[in-house]
PDB file of N, CA, C and O in Angstrom:
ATOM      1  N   UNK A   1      12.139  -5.292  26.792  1.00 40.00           N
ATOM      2  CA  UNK A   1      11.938  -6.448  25.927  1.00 40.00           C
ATOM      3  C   UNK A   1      11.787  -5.989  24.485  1.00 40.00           C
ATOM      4  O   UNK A   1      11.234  -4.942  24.148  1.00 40.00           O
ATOM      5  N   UNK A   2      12.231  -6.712  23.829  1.00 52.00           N
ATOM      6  CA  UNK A   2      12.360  -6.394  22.302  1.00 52.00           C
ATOM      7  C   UNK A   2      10.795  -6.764  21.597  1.00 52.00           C
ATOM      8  O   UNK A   2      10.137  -7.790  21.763  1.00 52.00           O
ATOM      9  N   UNK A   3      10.484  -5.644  20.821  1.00 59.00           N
ATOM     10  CA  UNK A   3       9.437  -6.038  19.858  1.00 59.00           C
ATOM     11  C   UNK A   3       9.600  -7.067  18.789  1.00 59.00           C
ATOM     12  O   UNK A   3      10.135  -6.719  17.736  1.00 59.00           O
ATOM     13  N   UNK A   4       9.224  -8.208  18.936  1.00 73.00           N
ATOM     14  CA  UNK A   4       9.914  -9.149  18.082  1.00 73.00           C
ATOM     15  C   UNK A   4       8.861  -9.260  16.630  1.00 73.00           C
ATOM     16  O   UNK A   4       7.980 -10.108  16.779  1.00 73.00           O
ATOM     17  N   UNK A   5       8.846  -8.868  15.898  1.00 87.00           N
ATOM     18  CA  UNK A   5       7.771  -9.514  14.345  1.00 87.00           C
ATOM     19  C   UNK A   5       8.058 -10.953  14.306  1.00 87.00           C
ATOM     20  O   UNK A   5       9.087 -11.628  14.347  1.00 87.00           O
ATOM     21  N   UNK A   6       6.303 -11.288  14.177  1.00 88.00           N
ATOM     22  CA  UNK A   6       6.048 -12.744  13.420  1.00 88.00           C
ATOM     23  C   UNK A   6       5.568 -12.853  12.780  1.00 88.00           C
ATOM     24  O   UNK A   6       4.454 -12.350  12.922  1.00 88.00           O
ATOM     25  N   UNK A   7       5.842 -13.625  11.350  1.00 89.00           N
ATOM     26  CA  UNK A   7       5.080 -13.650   9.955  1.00 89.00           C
ATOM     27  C   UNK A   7       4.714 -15.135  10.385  1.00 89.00           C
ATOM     28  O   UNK A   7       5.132 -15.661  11.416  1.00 89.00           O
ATOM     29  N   UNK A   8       3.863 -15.748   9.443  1.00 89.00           N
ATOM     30  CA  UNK A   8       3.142 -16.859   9.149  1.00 89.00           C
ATOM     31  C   UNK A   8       2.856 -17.305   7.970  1.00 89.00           C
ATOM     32  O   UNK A   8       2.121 -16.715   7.177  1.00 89.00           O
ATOM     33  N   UNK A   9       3.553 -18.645   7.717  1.00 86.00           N
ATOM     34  CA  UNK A   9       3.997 -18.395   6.195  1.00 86.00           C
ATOM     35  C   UNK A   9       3.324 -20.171   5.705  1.00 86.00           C
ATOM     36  O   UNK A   9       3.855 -21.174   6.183  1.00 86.00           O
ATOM     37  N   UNK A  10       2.382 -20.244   4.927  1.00 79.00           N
ATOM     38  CA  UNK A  10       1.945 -21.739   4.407  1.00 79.00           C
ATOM     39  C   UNK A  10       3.483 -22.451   4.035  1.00 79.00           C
ATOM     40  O   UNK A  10       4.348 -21.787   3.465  1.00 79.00           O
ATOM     41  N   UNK A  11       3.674 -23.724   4.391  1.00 76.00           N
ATOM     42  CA  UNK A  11       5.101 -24.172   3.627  1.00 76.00           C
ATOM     43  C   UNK A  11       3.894 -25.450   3.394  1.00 76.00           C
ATOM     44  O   UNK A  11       2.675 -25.527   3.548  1.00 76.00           O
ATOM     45  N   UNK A  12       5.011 -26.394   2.928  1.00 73.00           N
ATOM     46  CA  UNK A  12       4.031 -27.829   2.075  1.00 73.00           C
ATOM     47  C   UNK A  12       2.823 -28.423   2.516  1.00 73.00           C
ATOM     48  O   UNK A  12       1.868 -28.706   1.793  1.00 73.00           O
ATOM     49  N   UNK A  13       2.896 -28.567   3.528  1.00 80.00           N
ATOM     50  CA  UNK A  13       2.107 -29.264   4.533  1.00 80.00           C
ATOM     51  C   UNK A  13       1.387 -28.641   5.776  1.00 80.00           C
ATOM     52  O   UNK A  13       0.578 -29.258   6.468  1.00 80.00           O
ATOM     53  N   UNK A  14       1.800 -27.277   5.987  1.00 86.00           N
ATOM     54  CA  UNK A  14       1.330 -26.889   7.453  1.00 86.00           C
ATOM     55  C   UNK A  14       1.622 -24.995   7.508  1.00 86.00           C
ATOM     56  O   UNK A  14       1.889 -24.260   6.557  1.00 86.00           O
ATOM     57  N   UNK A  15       1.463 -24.664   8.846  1.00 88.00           N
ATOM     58  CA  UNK A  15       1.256 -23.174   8.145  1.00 88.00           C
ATOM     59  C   UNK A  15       2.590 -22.844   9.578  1.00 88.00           C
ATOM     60  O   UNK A  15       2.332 -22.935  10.778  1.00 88.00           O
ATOM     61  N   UNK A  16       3.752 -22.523   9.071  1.00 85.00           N
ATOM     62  CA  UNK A  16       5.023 -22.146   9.676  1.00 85.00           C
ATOM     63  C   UNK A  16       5.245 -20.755  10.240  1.00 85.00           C
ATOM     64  O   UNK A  16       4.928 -19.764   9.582  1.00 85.00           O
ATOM     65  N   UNK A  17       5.974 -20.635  11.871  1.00 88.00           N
ATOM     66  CA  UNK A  17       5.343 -19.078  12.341  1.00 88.00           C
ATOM     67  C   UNK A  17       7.336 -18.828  11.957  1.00 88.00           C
ATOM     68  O   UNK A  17       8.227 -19.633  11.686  1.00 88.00           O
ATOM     69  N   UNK A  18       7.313 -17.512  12.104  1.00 87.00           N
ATOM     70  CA  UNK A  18       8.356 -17.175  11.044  1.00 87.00           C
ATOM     71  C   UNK A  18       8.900 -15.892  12.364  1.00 87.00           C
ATOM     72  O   UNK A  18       8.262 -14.857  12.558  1.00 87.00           O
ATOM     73  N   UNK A  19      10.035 -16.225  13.053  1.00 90.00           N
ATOM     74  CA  UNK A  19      10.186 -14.795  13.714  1.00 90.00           C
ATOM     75  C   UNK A  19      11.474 -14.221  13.233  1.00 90.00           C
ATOM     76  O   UNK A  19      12.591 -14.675  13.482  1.00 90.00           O
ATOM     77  N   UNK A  20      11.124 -12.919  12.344  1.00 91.00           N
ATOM     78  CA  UNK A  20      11.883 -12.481  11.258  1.00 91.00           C
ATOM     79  C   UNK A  20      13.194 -12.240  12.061  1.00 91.00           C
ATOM     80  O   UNK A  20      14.156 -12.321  11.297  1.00 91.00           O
ATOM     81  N   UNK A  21      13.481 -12.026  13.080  1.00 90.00           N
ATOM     82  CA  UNK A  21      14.863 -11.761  13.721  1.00 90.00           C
ATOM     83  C   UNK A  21      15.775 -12.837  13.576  1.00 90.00           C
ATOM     84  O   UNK A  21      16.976 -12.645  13.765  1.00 90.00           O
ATOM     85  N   UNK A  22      15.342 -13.919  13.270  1.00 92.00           N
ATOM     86  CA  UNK A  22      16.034 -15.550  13.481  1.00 92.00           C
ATOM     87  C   UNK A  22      16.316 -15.588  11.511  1.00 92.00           C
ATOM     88  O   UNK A  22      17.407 -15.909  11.040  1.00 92.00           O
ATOM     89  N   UNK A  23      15.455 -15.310  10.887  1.00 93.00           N
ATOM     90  CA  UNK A  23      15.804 -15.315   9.471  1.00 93.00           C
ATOM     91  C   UNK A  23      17.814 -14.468   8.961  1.00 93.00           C
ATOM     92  O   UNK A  23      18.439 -13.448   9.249  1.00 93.00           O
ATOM     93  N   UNK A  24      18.007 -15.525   8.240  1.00 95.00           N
ATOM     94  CA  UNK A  24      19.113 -14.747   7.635  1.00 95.00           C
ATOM     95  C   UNK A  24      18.608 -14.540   6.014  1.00 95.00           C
ATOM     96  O   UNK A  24      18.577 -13.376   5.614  1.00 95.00           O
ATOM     97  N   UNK A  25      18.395 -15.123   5.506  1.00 95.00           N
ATOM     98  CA  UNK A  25      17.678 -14.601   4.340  1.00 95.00           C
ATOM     99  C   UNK A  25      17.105 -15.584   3.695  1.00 95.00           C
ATOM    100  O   UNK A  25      17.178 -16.761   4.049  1.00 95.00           O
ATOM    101  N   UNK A  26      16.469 -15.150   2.661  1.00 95.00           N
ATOM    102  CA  UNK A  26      15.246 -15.701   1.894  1.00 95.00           C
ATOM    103  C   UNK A  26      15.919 -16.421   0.676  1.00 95.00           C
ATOM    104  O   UNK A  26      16.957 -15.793   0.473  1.00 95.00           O
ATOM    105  N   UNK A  27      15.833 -17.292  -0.095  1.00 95.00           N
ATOM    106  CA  UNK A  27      15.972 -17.609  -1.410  1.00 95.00           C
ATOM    107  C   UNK A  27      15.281 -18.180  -2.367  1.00 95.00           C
ATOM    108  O   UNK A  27      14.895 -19.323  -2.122  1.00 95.00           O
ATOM    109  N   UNK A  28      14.946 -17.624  -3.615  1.00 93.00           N
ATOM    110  CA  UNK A  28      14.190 -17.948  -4.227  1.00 93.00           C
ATOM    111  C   UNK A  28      14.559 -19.545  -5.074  1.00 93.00           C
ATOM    112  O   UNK A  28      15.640 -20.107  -5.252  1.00 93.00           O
ATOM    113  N   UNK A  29      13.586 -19.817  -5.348  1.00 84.00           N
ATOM    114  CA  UNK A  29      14.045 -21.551  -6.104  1.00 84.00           C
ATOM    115  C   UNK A  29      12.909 -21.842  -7.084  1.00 84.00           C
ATOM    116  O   UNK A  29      12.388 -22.951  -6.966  1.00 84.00           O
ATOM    117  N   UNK A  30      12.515 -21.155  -7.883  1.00 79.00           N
ATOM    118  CA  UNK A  30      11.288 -21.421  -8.844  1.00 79.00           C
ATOM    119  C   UNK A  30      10.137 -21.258  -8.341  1.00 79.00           C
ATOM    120  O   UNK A  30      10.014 -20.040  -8.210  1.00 79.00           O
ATOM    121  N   UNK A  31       9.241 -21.754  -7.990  1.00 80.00           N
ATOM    122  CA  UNK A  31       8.076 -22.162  -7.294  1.00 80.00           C
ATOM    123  C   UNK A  31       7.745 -21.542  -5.930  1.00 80.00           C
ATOM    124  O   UNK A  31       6.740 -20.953  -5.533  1.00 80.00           O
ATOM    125  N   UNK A  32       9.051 -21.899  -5.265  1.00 87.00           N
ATOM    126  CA  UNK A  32       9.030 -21.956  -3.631  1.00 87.00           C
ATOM    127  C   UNK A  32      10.481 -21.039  -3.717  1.00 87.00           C
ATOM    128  O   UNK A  32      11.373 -20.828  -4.539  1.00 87.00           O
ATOM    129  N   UNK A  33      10.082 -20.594  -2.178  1.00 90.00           N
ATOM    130  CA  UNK A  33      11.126 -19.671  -1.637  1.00 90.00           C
ATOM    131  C   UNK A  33      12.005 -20.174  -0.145  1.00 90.00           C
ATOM    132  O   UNK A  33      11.436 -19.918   0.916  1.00 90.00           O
ATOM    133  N   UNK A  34      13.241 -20.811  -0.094  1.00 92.00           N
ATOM    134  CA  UNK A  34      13.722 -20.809   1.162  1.00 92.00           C
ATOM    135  C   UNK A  34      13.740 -20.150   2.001  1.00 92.00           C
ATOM    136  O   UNK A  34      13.768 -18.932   1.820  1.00 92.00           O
ATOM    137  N   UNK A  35      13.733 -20.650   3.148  1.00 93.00           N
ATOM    138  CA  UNK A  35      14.001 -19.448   4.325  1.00 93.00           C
ATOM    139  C   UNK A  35      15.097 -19.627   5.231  1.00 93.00           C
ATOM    140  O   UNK A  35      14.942 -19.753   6.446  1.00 93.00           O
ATOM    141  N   UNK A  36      15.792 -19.634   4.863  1.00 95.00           N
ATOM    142  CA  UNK A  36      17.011 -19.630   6.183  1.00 95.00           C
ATOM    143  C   UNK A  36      17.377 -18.968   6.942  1.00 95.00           C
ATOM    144  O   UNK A  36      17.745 -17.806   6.776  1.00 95.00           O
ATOM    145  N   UNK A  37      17.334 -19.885   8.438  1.00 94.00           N
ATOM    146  CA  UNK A  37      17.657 -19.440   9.861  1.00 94.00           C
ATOM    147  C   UNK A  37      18.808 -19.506  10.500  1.00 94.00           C
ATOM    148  O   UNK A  37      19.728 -19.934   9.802  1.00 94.00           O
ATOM    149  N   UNK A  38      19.065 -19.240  11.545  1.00 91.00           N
ATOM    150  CA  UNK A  38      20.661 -19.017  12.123  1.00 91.00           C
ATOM    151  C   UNK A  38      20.645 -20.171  12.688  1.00 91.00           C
ATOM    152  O   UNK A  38      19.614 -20.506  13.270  1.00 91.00           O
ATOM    153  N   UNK A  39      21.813 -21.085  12.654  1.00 86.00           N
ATOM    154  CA  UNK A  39      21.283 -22.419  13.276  1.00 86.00           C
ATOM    155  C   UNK A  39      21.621 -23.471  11.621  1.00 86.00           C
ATOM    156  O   UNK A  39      21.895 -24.668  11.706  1.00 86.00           O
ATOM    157  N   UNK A  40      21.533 -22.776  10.319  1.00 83.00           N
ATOM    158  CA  UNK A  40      21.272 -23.853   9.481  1.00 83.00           C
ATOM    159  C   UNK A  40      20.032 -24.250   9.331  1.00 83.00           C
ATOM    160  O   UNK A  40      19.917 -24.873   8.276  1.00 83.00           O
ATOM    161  N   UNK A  41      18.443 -24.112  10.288  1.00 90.00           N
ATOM    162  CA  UNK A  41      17.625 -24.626   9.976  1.00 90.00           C
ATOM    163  C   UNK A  41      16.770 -23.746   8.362  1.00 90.00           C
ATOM    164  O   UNK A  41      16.751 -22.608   7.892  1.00 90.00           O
ATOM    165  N   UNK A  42      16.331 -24.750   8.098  1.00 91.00           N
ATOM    166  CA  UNK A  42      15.218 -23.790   7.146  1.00 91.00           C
ATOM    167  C   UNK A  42      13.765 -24.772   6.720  1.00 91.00           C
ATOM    168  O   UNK A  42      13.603 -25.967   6.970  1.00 91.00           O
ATOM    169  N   UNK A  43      13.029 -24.049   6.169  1.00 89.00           N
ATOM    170  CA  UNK A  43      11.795 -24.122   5.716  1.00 89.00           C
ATOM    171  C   UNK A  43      11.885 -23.702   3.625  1.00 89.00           C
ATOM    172  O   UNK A  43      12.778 -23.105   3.024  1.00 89.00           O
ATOM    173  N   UNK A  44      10.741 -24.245   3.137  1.00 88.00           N
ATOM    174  CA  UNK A  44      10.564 -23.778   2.087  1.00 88.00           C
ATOM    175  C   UNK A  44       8.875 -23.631   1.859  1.00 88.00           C
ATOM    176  O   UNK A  44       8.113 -24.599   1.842  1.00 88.00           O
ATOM    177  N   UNK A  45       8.520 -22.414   1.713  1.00 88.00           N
ATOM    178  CA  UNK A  45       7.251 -21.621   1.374  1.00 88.00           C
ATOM    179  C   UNK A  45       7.051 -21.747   0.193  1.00 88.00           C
ATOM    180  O   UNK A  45       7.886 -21.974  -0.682  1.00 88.00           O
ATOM    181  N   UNK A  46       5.377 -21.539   0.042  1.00 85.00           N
ATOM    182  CA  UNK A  46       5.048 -21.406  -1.004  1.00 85.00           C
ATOM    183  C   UNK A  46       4.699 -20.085  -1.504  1.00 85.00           C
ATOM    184  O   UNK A  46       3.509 -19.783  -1.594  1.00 85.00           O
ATOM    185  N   UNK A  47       5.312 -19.535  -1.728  1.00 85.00           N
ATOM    186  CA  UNK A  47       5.598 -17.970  -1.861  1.00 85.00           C
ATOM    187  C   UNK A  47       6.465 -17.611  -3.181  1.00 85.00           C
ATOM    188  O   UNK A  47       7.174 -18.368  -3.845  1.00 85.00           O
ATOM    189  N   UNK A  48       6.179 -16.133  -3.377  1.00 86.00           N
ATOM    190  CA  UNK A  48       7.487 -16.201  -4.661  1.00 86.00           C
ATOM    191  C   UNK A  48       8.412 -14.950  -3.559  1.00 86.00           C
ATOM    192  O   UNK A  48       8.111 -14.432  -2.484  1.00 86.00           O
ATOM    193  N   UNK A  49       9.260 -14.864  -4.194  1.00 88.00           N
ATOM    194  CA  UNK A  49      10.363 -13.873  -3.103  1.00 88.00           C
ATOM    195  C   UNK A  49       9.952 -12.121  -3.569  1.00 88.00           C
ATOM    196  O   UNK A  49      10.491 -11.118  -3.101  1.00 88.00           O
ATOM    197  N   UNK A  50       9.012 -12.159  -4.460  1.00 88.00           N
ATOM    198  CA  UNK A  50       8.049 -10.373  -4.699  1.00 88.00           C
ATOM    199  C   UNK A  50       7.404 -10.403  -4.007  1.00 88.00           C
ATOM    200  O   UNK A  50       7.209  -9.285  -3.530  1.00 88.00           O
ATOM    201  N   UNK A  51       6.533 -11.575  -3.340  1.00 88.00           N
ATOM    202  CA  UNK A  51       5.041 -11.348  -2.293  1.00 88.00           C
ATOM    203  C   UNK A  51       5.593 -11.335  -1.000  1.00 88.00           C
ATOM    204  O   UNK A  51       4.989 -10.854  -0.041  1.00 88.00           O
ATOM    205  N   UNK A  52       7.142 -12.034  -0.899  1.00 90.00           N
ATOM    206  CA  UNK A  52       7.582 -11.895   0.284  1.00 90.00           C
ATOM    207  C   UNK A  52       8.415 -10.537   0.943  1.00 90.00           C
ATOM    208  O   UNK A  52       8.724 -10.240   2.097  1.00 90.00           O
ATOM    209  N   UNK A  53       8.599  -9.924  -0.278  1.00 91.00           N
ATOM    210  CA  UNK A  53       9.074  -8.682   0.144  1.00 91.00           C
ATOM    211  C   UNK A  53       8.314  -7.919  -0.152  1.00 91.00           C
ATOM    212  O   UNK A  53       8.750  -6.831   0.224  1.00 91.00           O
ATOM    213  N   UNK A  54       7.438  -7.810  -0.597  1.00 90.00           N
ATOM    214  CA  UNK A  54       6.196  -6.652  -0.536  1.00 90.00           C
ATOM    215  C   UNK A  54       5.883  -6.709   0.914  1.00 90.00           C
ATOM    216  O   UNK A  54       6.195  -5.853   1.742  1.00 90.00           O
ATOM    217  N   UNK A  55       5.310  -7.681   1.105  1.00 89.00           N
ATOM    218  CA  UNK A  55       5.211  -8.084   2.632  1.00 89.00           C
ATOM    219  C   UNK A  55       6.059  -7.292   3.992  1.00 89.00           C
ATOM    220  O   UNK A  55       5.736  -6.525   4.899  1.00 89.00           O
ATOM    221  N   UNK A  56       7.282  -7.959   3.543  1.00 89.00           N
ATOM    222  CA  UNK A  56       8.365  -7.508   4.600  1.00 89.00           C
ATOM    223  C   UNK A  56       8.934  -6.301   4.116  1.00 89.00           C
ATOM    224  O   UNK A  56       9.922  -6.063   4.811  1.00 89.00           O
ATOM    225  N   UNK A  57       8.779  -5.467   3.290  1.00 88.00           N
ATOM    226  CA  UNK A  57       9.241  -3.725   3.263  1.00 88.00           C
ATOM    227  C   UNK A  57       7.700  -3.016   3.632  1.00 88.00           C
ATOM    228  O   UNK A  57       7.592  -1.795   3.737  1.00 88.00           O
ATOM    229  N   UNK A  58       6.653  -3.851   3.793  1.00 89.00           N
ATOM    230  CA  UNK A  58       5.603  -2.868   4.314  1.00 89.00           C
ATOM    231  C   UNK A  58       5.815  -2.880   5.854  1.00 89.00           C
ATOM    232  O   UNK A  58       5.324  -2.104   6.674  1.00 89.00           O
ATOM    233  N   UNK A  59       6.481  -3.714   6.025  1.00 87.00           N
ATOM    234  CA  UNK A  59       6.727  -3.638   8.035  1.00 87.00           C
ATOM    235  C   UNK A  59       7.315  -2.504   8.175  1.00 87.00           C
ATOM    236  O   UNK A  59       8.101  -1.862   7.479  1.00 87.00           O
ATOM    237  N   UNK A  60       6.656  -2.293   9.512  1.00 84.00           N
ATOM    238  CA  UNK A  60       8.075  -0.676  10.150  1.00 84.00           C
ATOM    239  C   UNK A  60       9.256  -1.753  10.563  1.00 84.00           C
ATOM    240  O   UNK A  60       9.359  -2.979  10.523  1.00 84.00           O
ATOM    241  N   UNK A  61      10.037  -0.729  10.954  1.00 83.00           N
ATOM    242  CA  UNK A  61      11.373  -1.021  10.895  1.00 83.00           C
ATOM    243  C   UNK A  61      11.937  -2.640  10.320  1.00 83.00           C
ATOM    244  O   UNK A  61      12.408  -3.504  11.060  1.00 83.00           O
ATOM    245  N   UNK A  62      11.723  -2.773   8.659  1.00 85.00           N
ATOM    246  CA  UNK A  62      11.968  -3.815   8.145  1.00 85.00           C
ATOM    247  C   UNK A  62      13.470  -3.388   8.334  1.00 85.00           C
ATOM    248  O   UNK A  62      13.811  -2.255   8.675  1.00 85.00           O
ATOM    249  N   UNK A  63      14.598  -4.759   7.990  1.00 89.00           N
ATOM    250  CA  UNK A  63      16.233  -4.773   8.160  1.00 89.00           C
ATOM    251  C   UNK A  63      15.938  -5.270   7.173  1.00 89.00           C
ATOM    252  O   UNK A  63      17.015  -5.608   6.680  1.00 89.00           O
ATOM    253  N   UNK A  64      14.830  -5.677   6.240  1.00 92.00           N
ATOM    254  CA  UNK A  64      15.918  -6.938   4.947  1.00 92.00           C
ATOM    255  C   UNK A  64      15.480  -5.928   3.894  1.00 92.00           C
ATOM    256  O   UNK A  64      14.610  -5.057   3.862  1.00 92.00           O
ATOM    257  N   UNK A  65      16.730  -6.524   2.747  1.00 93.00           N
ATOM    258  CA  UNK A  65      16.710  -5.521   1.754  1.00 93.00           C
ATOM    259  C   UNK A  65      16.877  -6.776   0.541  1.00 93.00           C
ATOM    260  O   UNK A  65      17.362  -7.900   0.668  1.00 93.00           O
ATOM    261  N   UNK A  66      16.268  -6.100  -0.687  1.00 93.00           N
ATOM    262  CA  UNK A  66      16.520  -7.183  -1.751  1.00 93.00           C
ATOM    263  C   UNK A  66      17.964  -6.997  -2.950  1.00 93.00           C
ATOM    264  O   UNK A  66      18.387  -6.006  -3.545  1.00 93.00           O
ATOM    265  N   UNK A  67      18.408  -8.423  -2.932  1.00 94.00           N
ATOM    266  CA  UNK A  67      19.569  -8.366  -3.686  1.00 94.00           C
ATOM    267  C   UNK A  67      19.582  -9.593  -4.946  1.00 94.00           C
ATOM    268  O   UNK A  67      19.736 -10.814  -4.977  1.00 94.00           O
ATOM    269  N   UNK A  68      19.310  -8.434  -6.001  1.00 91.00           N
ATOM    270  CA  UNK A  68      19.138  -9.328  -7.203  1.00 91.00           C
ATOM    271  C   UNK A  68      17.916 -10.182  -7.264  1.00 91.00           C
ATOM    272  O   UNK A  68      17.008 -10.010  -6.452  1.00 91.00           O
ATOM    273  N   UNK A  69      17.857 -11.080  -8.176  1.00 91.00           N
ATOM    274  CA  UNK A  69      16.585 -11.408  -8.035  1.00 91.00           C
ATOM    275  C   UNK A  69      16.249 -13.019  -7.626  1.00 91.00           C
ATOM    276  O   UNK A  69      15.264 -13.618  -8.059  1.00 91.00           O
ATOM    277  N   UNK A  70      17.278 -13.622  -6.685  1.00 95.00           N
ATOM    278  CA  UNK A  70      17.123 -14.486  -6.200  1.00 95.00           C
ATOM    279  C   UNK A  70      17.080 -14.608  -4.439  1.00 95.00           C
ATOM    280  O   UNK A  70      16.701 -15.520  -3.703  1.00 95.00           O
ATOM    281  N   UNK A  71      17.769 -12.974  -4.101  1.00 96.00           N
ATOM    282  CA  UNK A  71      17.617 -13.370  -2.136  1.00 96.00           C
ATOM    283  C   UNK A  71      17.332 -11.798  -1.889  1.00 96.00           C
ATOM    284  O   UNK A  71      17.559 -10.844  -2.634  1.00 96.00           O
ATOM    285  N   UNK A  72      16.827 -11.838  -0.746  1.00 95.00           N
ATOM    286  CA  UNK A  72      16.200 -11.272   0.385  1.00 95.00           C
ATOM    287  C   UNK A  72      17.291 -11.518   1.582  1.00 95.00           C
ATOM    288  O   UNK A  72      17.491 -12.690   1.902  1.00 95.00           O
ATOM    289  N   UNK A  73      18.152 -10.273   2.399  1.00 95.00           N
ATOM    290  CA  UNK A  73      18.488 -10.357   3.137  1.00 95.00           C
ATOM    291  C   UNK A  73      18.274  -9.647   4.260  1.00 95.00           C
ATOM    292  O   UNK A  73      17.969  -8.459   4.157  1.00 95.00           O
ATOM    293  N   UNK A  74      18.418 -10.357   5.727  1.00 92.00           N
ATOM    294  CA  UNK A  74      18.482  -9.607   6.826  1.00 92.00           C
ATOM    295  C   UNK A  74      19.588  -8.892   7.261  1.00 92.00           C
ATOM    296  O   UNK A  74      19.527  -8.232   8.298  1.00 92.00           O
TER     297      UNK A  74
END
């Protein structure tokens, strides 16, 4: 069975569980940061896309890498 990571991430209203394998990448939007999933679904956090990758390059075996200064990819 696969070690799966789960983040937990405040979005507007409620506190969203995040299983980074399903993420395709992150995007930043001023304020808030998208999150898009495979599927088309997404969420938007209240996060900036630096706290979110500080975050996710302190994981072991992180896959996402940052590109430019608007996305975060898996």
């Amino acid at each position: 069975m696969e070690d799966q990571q789960i983040v937990y991430f405040s979005t507007h209203n409620e506190l969203s569980r995040v299983e980074l394998s399903d993420v395709m990448f992150f995007e930043s939007d001023t304020n808030y940061t998208d999150v898009r999933f495979r599927g088309a679904h997404s969420i938007s956090l209240l996060a900036s896309l630096t706290n979110i990758y500080t975050l996710l390059s302190s994981m072991e075996n992180s896959t996402f890498m940052r590109v430019g200064r608007k996305y975060i990819i898996n």
